[in-house]
Amino acid sequence: MSEKKIHEDQKYVDGLVANNSFIIQAIYDTFVPKVINYIKQNSGDADQAQDIVQDTIITIYNQGSQKQLQLTCPFDAYFFYCVNVSG
């Protein structure tokens, strides 16, 4: 049985867990606008979008710190998955 390869975007999970301000800012700059736009296009508003983003970031932080989350897919795909689950 082959071991799954860790995706290079693991740096976002690791940076979030390490409270790396550069990585956290990169998450907000790169992924959050897409999520907010997605939520607004699907009957949500900006306040709901911000709440969902915060919940998603906390979920990913918890999974990274408590369950040693290791991404095998791009961060944005996992981020959107979490948004859809929590939203």
mmCIF file of N, CA, C and O in Angstrom:
data_model
loop_
_atom_site.group_PDB
_atom_site.id
_atom_site.type_symbol
_atom_site.label_atom_id
_atom_site.label_comp_id
_atom_site.label_asym_id
_atom_site.label_seq_id
_atom_site.Cartn_x
_atom_site.Cartn_y
_atom_site.Cartn_z
ATOM 1 N N MET A 1 0.849 -1.174 0.000
ATOM 2 C CA MET A 1 0.000 0.000 0.000
ATOM 3 C C MET A 1 0.895 1.236 0.000
ATOM 4 O O MET A 1 1.801 1.358 0.810
ATOM 5 N N SER A 2 0.664 2.154 -0.920
ATOM 6 C CA SER A 2 1.518 3.335 -1.007
ATOM 7 C C SER A 2 1.054 4.437 -0.059
ATOM 8 O O SER A 2 -0.132 4.591 0.209
ATOM 9 N N GLU A 3 2.029 5.175 0.415
ATOM 10 C CA GLU A 3 1.746 6.272 1.325
ATOM 11 C C GLU A 3 1.339 7.494 0.509
ATOM 12 O O GLU A 3 1.912 7.763 -0.541
ATOM 13 N N LYS A 4 0.336 8.232 0.983
ATOM 14 C CA LYS A 4 -0.115 9.409 0.259
ATOM 15 C C LYS A 4 0.912 10.519 0.386
ATOM 16 O O LYS A 4 1.471 10.743 1.451
ATOM 17 N N LYS A 5 1.132 11.211 -0.720
ATOM 18 C CA LYS A 5 2.104 12.296 -0.750
ATOM 19 C C LYS A 5 1.490 13.559 -0.140
ATOM 20 O O LYS A 5 0.370 13.939 -0.479
ATOM 21 N N ILE A 6 2.227 14.200 0.745
ATOM 22 C CA ILE A 6 1.773 15.436 1.370
ATOM 23 C C ILE A 6 1.902 16.561 0.339
ATOM 24 O O ILE A 6 2.942 16.724 -0.301
ATOM 25 N N HIS A 7 0.836 17.334 0.180
ATOM 26 C CA HIS A 7 0.807 18.429 -0.786
ATOM 27 C C HIS A 7 1.669 19.581 -0.297
ATOM 28 O O HIS A 7 1.781 19.819 0.907
ATOM 29 N N GLU A 8 2.261 20.300 -1.245
ATOM 30 C CA GLU A 8 3.117 21.448 -0.887
ATOM 31 C C GLU A 8 2.360 22.532 -0.121
ATOM 32 O O GLU A 8 2.966 23.328 0.599
ATOM 33 N N ASP A 9 1.035 22.570 -0.237
ATOM 34 C CA ASP A 9 0.227 23.554 0.497
ATOM 35 C C ASP A 9 0.104 23.233 1.986
ATOM 36 O O ASP A 9 -0.528 23.979 2.731
ATOM 37 N N GLN A 10 0.737 22.148 2.431
ATOM 38 C CA GLN A 10 0.789 21.837 3.858
ATOM 39 C C GLN A 10 1.368 23.020 4.629
ATOM 40 O O GLN A 10 1.072 23.223 5.799
ATOM 41 N N LYS A 11 2.156 23.844 3.926
ATOM 42 C CA LYS A 11 2.768 25.016 4.568
ATOM 43 C C LYS A 11 1.710 25.948 5.174
ATOM 44 O O LYS A 11 1.972 26.604 6.179
ATOM 45 N N TYR A 12 0.511 25.971 4.602
ATOM 46 C CA TYR A 12 -0.548 26.825 5.149
ATOM 47 C C TYR A 12 -1.078 26.273 6.475
ATOM 48 O O TYR A 12 -1.304 27.028 7.413
ATOM 49 N N VAL A 13 -1.254 24.979 6.545
ATOM 50 C CA VAL A 13 -1.704 24.359 7.796
ATOM 51 C C VAL A 13 -0.617 24.514 8.858
ATOM 52 O O VAL A 13 -0.898 24.932 9.989
ATOM 53 N N ASP A 14 0.617 24.209 8.493
ATOM 54 C CA ASP A 14 1.723 24.312 9.445
ATOM 55 C C ASP A 14 1.905 25.747 9.922
ATOM 56 O O ASP A 14 2.136 25.992 11.111
ATOM 57 N N GLY A 15 1.793 26.696 9.002
ATOM 58 C CA GLY A 15 1.933 28.105 9.365
ATOM 59 C C GLY A 15 0.814 28.580 10.263
ATOM 60 O O GLY A 15 1.036 29.380 11.185
ATOM 61 N N LEU A 16 -0.380 28.108 10.010
ATOM 62 C CA LEU A 16 -1.531 28.456 10.854
ATOM 63 C C LEU A 16 -1.327 27.918 12.271
ATOM 64 O O LEU A 16 -1.506 28.651 13.251
ATOM 65 N N VAL A 17 -0.916 26.682 12.374
ATOM 66 C CA VAL A 17 -0.674 26.067 13.684
ATOM 67 C C VAL A 17 0.456 26.788 14.416
ATOM 68 O O VAL A 17 0.395 26.980 15.631
ATOM 69 N N ALA A 18 1.482 27.218 13.691
ATOM 70 C CA ALA A 18 2.627 27.900 14.293
ATOM 71 C C ALA A 18 2.360 29.382 14.548
ATOM 72 O O ALA A 18 3.234 30.082 15.039
ATOM 73 N N ASN A 19 1.151 29.843 14.183
ATOM 74 C CA ASN A 19 0.795 31.256 14.336
ATOM 75 C C ASN A 19 1.761 32.159 13.570
ATOM 76 O O ASN A 19 2.145 33.224 14.052
ATOM 77 N N ASN A 20 2.134 31.716 12.378
ATOM 78 C CA ASN A 20 3.039 32.468 11.518
ATOM 79 C C ASN A 20 2.238 33.567 10.822
ATOM 80 O O ASN A 20 1.393 33.288 9.969
ATOM 81 N N SER A 21 2.497 34.813 11.192
ATOM 82 C CA SER A 21 1.692 35.926 10.679
ATOM 83 C C SER A 21 1.806 36.072 9.162
ATOM 84 O O SER A 21 0.838 36.466 8.502
ATOM 85 N N PHE A 22 2.953 35.755 8.588
ATOM 86 C CA PHE A 22 3.123 35.832 7.138
ATOM 87 C C PHE A 22 2.206 34.839 6.432
ATOM 88 O O PHE A 22 1.526 35.175 5.461
ATOM 89 N N ILE A 23 2.168 33.608 6.932
ATOM 90 C CA ILE A 23 1.311 32.570 6.338
ATOM 91 C C ILE A 23 -0.163 32.892 6.556
ATOM 92 O O ILE A 23 -0.985 32.739 5.640
ATOM 93 N N ILE A 24 -0.510 33.344 7.743
ATOM 94 C CA ILE A 24 -1.906 33.695 8.021
ATOM 95 C C ILE A 24 -2.356 34.819 7.096
ATOM 96 O O ILE A 24 -3.455 34.766 6.528
ATOM 97 N N GLN A 25 -1.505 35.816 6.892
ATOM 98 C CA GLN A 25 -1.850 36.903 5.962
ATOM 99 C C GLN A 25 -1.991 36.376 4.539
ATOM 100 O O GLN A 25 -2.881 36.787 3.799
ATOM 101 N N ALA A 26 -1.132 35.438 4.159
ATOM 102 C CA ALA A 26 -1.224 34.841 2.816
ATOM 103 C C ALA A 26 -2.548 34.101 2.644
ATOM 104 O O ALA A 26 -3.161 34.156 1.565
ATOM 105 N N ILE A 27 -3.012 33.428 3.685
ATOM 106 C CA ILE A 27 -4.312 32.743 3.624
ATOM 107 C C ILE A 27 -5.415 33.766 3.405
ATOM 108 O O ILE A 27 -6.278 33.590 2.539
ATOM 109 N N TYR A 28 -5.382 34.846 4.185
ATOM 110 C CA TYR A 28 -6.407 35.887 4.040
ATOM 111 C C TYR A 28 -6.339 36.571 2.679
ATOM 112 O O TYR A 28 -7.367 36.896 2.091
ATOM 113 N N ASP A 29 -5.150 36.790 2.161
ATOM 114 C CA ASP A 29 -5.003 37.466 0.869
ATOM 115 C C ASP A 29 -5.366 36.568 -0.308
ATOM 116 O O ASP A 29 -5.949 37.021 -1.287
ATOM 117 N N THR A 30 -5.020 35.294 -0.217
ATOM 118 C CA THR A 30 -5.159 34.392 -1.352
ATOM 119 C C THR A 30 -6.492 33.656 -1.398
ATOM 120 O O THR A 30 -7.106 33.553 -2.469
ATOM 121 N N PHE A 31 -6.940 33.139 -0.267
ATOM 122 C CA PHE A 31 -8.088 32.244 -0.272
ATOM 123 C C PHE A 31 -9.392 32.875 0.209
ATOM 124 O O PHE A 31 -10.458 32.535 -0.293
ATOM 125 N N VAL A 32 -9.315 33.769 1.167
ATOM 126 C CA VAL A 32 -10.531 34.331 1.766
ATOM 127 C C VAL A 32 -11.386 35.108 0.763
ATOM 128 O O VAL A 32 -12.607 34.932 0.743
ATOM 129 N N PRO A 33 -10.798 35.949 -0.114
ATOM 130 C CA PRO A 33 -11.664 36.653 -1.080
ATOM 131 C C PRO A 33 -12.482 35.704 -1.962
ATOM 132 O O PRO A 33 -13.649 35.980 -2.261
ATOM 133 N N LYS A 34 -11.888 34.584 -2.351
ATOM 134 C CA LYS A 34 -12.616 33.599 -3.162
ATOM 135 C C LYS A 34 -13.799 33.026 -2.382
ATOM 136 O O LYS A 34 -14.881 32.838 -2.934
ATOM 137 N N VAL A 35 -13.572 32.747 -1.108
ATOM 138 C CA VAL A 35 -14.622 32.164 -0.272
ATOM 139 C C VAL A 35 -15.745 33.174 -0.058
ATOM 140 O O VAL A 35 -16.929 32.832 -0.170
ATOM 141 N N ILE A 36 -15.381 34.401 0.230
ATOM 142 C CA ILE A 36 -16.395 35.444 0.445
ATOM 143 C C ILE A 36 -17.229 35.629 -0.816
ATOM 144 O O ILE A 36 -18.464 35.697 -0.746
ATOM 145 N N ASN A 37 -16.585 35.671 -1.955
ATOM 146 C CA ASN A 37 -17.302 35.809 -3.221
ATOM 147 C C ASN A 37 -18.238 34.618 -3.450
ATOM 148 O O ASN A 37 -19.393 34.786 -3.839
ATOM 149 N N TYR A 38 -17.741 33.417 -3.175
ATOM 150 C CA TYR A 38 -18.541 32.205 -3.330
ATOM 151 C C TYR A 38 -19.790 32.257 -2.440
ATOM 152 O O TYR A 38 -20.897 31.954 -2.890
ATOM 153 N N ILE A 39 -19.616 32.659 -1.197
ATOM 154 C CA ILE A 39 -20.741 32.713 -0.259
ATOM 155 C C ILE A 39 -21.745 33.772 -0.692
ATOM 156 O O ILE A 39 -22.960 33.540 -0.672
ATOM 157 N N LYS A 40 -21.260 34.922 -1.122
ATOM 158 C CA LYS A 40 -22.163 35.989 -1.557
ATOM 159 C C LYS A 40 -22.931 35.601 -2.820
ATOM 160 O O LYS A 40 -24.080 35.986 -2.986
ATOM 161 N N GLN A 41 -22.319 34.800 -3.676
ATOM 162 C CA GLN A 41 -22.997 34.341 -4.888
ATOM 163 C C GLN A 41 -24.021 33.256 -4.589
ATOM 164 O O GLN A 41 -24.832 32.918 -5.447
ATOM 165 N N ASN A 42 -23.969 32.711 -3.392
ATOM 166 C CA ASN A 42 -24.887 31.639 -3.012
ATOM 167 C C ASN A 42 -25.783 32.054 -1.849
ATOM 168 O O ASN A 42 -25.950 31.338 -0.868
ATOM 169 N N SER A 43 -26.342 33.249 -1.972
ATOM 170 C CA SER A 43 -27.359 33.782 -1.055
ATOM 171 C C SER A 43 -26.847 34.177 0.326
ATOM 172 O O SER A 43 -27.636 34.345 1.248
ATOM 173 N N GLY A 44 -25.547 34.323 0.485
ATOM 174 C CA GLY A 44 -25.000 34.776 1.758
ATOM 175 C C GLY A 44 -24.645 36.251 1.677
ATOM 176 O O GLY A 44 -24.675 36.854 0.617
ATOM 177 N N ASP A 45 -24.324 36.825 2.819
ATOM 178 C CA ASP A 45 -23.864 38.212 2.825
ATOM 179 C C ASP A 45 -22.450 38.274 3.404
ATOM 180 O O ASP A 45 -21.891 37.267 3.837
ATOM 181 N N ALA A 46 -21.875 39.465 3.418
ATOM 182 C CA ALA A 46 -20.486 39.637 3.846
ATOM 183 C C ALA A 46 -20.285 39.219 5.300
ATOM 184 O O ALA A 46 -19.257 38.615 5.637
ATOM 185 N N ASP A 47 -21.243 39.525 6.171
ATOM 186 C CA ASP A 47 -21.112 39.152 7.579
ATOM 187 C C ASP A 47 -21.132 37.630 7.753
ATOM 188 O O ASP A 47 -20.333 37.072 8.505
ATOM 189 N N GLN A 48 -22.031 36.964 7.053
ATOM 190 C CA GLN A 48 -22.082 35.501 7.112
ATOM 191 C C GLN A 48 -20.779 34.911 6.573
ATOM 192 O O GLN A 48 -20.247 33.951 7.128
ATOM 193 N N ALA A 49 -20.282 35.504 5.506
ATOM 194 C CA ALA A 49 -19.046 35.022 4.894
ATOM 195 C C ALA A 49 -17.879 35.134 5.878
ATOM 196 O O ALA A 49 -17.093 34.190 6.019
ATOM 197 N N GLN A 50 -17.777 36.256 6.563
ATOM 198 C CA GLN A 50 -16.700 36.439 7.538
ATOM 199 C C GLN A 50 -16.809 35.425 8.676
ATOM 200 O O GLN A 50 -15.802 34.886 9.130
ATOM 201 N N ASP A 51 -18.025 35.184 9.145
ATOM 202 C CA ASP A 51 -18.230 34.194 10.209
ATOM 203 C C ASP A 51 -17.802 32.801 9.755
ATOM 204 O O ASP A 51 -17.147 32.062 10.498
ATOM 205 N N ILE A 52 -18.175 32.435 8.537
ATOM 206 C CA ILE A 52 -17.831 31.120 8.005
ATOM 207 C C ILE A 52 -16.324 31.000 7.825
ATOM 208 O O ILE A 52 -15.726 29.966 8.150
ATOM 209 N N VAL A 53 -15.691 32.066 7.340
ATOM 210 C CA VAL A 53 -14.239 32.060 7.179
ATOM 211 C C VAL A 53 -13.557 31.848 8.529
ATOM 212 O O VAL A 53 -12.652 31.019 8.661
ATOM 213 N N GLN A 54 -13.990 32.581 9.545
ATOM 214 C CA GLN A 54 -13.395 32.436 10.876
ATOM 215 C C GLN A 54 -13.578 31.019 11.408
ATOM 216 O O GLN A 54 -12.643 30.415 11.933
ATOM 217 N N ASP A 55 -14.788 30.485 11.278
ATOM 218 C CA ASP A 55 -15.053 29.113 11.728
ATOM 219 C C ASP A 55 -14.171 28.108 10.984
ATOM 220 O O ASP A 55 -13.660 27.152 11.586
ATOM 221 N N THR A 56 -13.994 28.333 9.700
ATOM 222 C CA THR A 56 -13.186 27.432 8.883
ATOM 223 C C THR A 56 -11.724 27.481 9.293
ATOM 224 O O THR A 56 -11.070 26.436 9.437
ATOM 225 N N ILE A 57 -11.211 28.662 9.517
ATOM 226 C CA ILE A 57 -9.812 28.796 9.936
ATOM 227 C C ILE A 57 -9.597 28.145 11.300
ATOM 228 O O ILE A 57 -8.595 27.447 11.515
ATOM 229 N N ILE A 58 -10.529 28.325 12.202
ATOM 230 C CA ILE A 58 -10.430 27.687 13.522
ATOM 231 C C ILE A 58 -10.477 26.159 13.378
ATOM 232 O O ILE A 58 -9.705 25.445 14.023
ATOM 233 N N THR A 59 -11.362 25.666 12.522
ATOM 234 C CA THR A 59 -11.458 24.221 12.285
ATOM 235 C C THR A 59 -10.143 23.670 11.742
ATOM 236 O O THR A 59 -9.640 22.643 12.228
ATOM 237 N N ILE A 60 -9.572 24.348 10.755
ATOM 238 C CA ILE A 60 -8.311 23.879 10.171
ATOM 239 C C ILE A 60 -7.186 23.960 11.205
ATOM 240 O O ILE A 60 -6.363 23.055 11.304
ATOM 241 N N TYR A 61 -7.168 25.023 11.991
ATOM 242 C CA TYR A 61 -6.167 25.139 13.061
ATOM 243 C C TYR A 61 -6.297 23.961 14.035
ATOM 244 O O TYR A 61 -5.303 23.324 14.381
ATOM 245 N N ASN A 62 -7.511 23.681 14.472
ATOM 246 C CA ASN A 62 -7.733 22.584 15.411
ATOM 247 C C ASN A 62 -7.337 21.235 14.816
ATOM 248 O O ASN A 62 -6.733 20.399 15.491
ATOM 249 N N GLN A 63 -7.677 21.025 13.549
ATOM 250 C CA GLN A 63 -7.312 19.762 12.906
ATOM 251 C C GLN A 63 -5.798 19.641 12.762
ATOM 252 O O GLN A 63 -5.241 18.557 12.906
ATOM 253 N N GLY A 64 -5.148 20.764 12.483
ATOM 254 C CA GLY A 64 -3.693 20.743 12.356
ATOM 255 C C GLY A 64 -2.986 20.537 13.675
ATOM 256 O O GLY A 64 -2.013 19.776 13.761
ATOM 257 N N SER A 65 -3.478 21.191 14.716
ATOM 258 C CA SER A 65 -2.788 21.118 16.001
ATOM 259 C C SER A 65 -3.155 19.879 16.812
ATOM 260 O O SER A 65 -2.303 19.319 17.492
ATOM 261 N N GLN A 66 -4.388 19.432 16.728
ATOM 262 C CA GLN A 66 -4.835 18.313 17.550
ATOM 263 C C GLN A 66 -4.788 16.972 16.822
ATOM 264 O O GLN A 66 -4.591 15.931 17.442
ATOM 265 N N LYS A 67 -4.990 17.012 15.515
ATOM 266 C CA LYS A 67 -5.067 15.754 14.755
ATOM 267 C C LYS A 67 -3.940 15.616 13.741
ATOM 268 O O LYS A 67 -3.955 14.701 12.923
ATOM 269 N N GLN A 68 -3.000 16.545 13.766
ATOM 270 C CA GLN A 68 -1.861 16.531 12.838
ATOM 271 C C GLN A 68 -2.299 16.387 11.380
ATOM 272 O O GLN A 68 -1.797 15.540 10.641
ATOM 273 N N LEU A 69 -3.265 17.234 10.990
ATOM 274 C CA LEU A 69 -3.773 17.240 9.617
ATOM 275 C C LEU A 69 -2.618 17.333 8.624
ATOM 276 O O LEU A 69 -1.729 18.163 8.781
ATOM 277 N N GLN A 70 -2.640 16.468 7.617
ATOM 278 C CA GLN A 70 -1.661 16.516 6.540
ATOM 279 C C GLN A 70 -2.415 16.543 5.215
ATOM 280 O O GLN A 70 -3.139 15.601 4.889
ATOM 281 N N LEU A 71 -2.238 17.634 4.483
ATOM 282 C CA LEU A 71 -2.956 17.817 3.220
ATOM 283 C C LEU A 71 -2.389 16.940 2.119
ATOM 284 O O LEU A 71 -1.177 16.875 1.930
ATOM 285 N N THR A 72 -3.282 16.292 1.404
ATOM 286 C CA THR A 72 -2.897 15.557 0.199
ATOM 287 C C THR A 72 -3.531 16.204 -1.029
ATOM 288 O O THR A 72 -3.461 15.667 -2.120
ATOM 289 N N CYS A 73 -4.138 17.369 -0.811
ATOM 290 C CA CYS A 73 -4.768 18.133 -1.890
ATOM 291 C C CYS A 73 -4.401 19.604 -1.684
ATOM 292 O O CYS A 73 -3.898 19.975 -0.624
ATOM 293 N N PRO A 74 -4.684 20.468 -2.662
ATOM 294 C CA PRO A 74 -4.395 21.890 -2.479
ATOM 295 C C PRO A 74 -5.182 22.483 -1.307
ATOM 296 O O PRO A 74 -6.301 22.051 -1.009
ATOM 297 N N PHE A 75 -4.600 23.478 -0.658
ATOM 298 C CA PHE A 75 -5.232 24.119 0.490
ATOM 299 C C PHE A 75 -6.594 24.698 0.119
ATOM 300 O O PHE A 75 -7.544 24.565 0.882
ATOM 301 N N ASP A 76 -6.695 25.347 -1.050
ATOM 302 C CA ASP A 76 -7.973 25.970 -1.392
ATOM 303 C C ASP A 76 -9.084 24.939 -1.548
ATOM 304 O O ASP A 76 -10.222 25.185 -1.164
ATOM 305 N N ALA A 77 -8.769 23.762 -2.055
ATOM 306 C CA ALA A 77 -9.784 22.709 -2.165
ATOM 307 C C ALA A 77 -10.252 22.276 -0.779
ATOM 308 O O ALA A 77 -11.455 22.119 -0.541
ATOM 309 N N TYR A 78 -9.314 22.122 0.149
ATOM 310 C CA TYR A 78 -9.680 21.725 1.507
ATOM 311 C C TYR A 78 -10.429 22.851 2.214
ATOM 312 O O TYR A 78 -11.409 22.620 2.910
ATOM 313 N N PHE A 79 -9.978 24.080 1.990
ATOM 314 C CA PHE A 79 -10.626 25.250 2.589
ATOM 315 C C PHE A 79 -12.086 25.327 2.134
ATOM 316 O O PHE A 79 -12.990 25.493 2.952
ATOM 317 N N PHE A 80 -12.315 25.164 0.823
ATOM 318 C CA PHE A 80 -13.687 25.203 0.303
ATOM 319 C C PHE A 80 -14.509 24.031 0.820
ATOM 320 O O PHE A 80 -15.695 24.175 1.095
ATOM 321 N N TYR A 81 -13.882 22.868 0.967
ATOM 322 C CA TYR A 81 -14.586 21.727 1.545
ATOM 323 C C TYR A 81 -15.072 22.065 2.957
ATOM 324 O O TYR A 81 -16.238 21.833 3.298
ATOM 325 N N CYS A 82 -14.184 22.637 3.760
ATOM 326 C CA CYS A 82 -14.558 22.999 5.131
ATOM 327 C C CYS A 82 -15.637 24.071 5.145
ATOM 328 O O CYS A 82 -16.530 24.044 5.984
ATOM 329 N N VAL A 83 -15.558 25.015 4.235
ATOM 330 C CA VAL A 83 -16.590 26.060 4.131
ATOM 331 C C VAL A 83 -17.937 25.418 3.847
ATOM 332 O O VAL A 83 -18.942 25.762 4.470
ATOM 333 N N ASN A 84 -17.984 24.481 2.923
ATOM 334 C CA ASN A 84 -19.245 23.832 2.567
ATOM 335 C C ASN A 84 -19.791 22.981 3.705
ATOM 336 O O ASN A 84 -21.000 22.861 3.867
ATOM 337 N N VAL A 85 -18.922 22.399 4.478
ATOM 338 C CA VAL A 85 -19.361 21.583 5.613
ATOM 339 C C VAL A 85 -19.901 22.480 6.736
ATOM 340 O O VAL A 85 -20.917 22.179 7.336
ATOM 341 N N SER A 86 -19.195 23.593 7.006
ATOM 342 C CA SER A 86 -19.600 24.461 8.109
ATOM 343 C C SER A 86 -20.691 25.440 7.715
ATOM 344 O O SER A 86 -21.433 25.908 8.562
ATOM 345 N N GLY A 87 -20.773 25.765 6.439
ATOM 346 C CA GLY A 87 -21.759 26.741 5.988
ATOM 347 C C GLY A 87 -23.021 26.098 5.663
ATOM 348 O O GLY A 87 -24.098 26.252 5.849
#
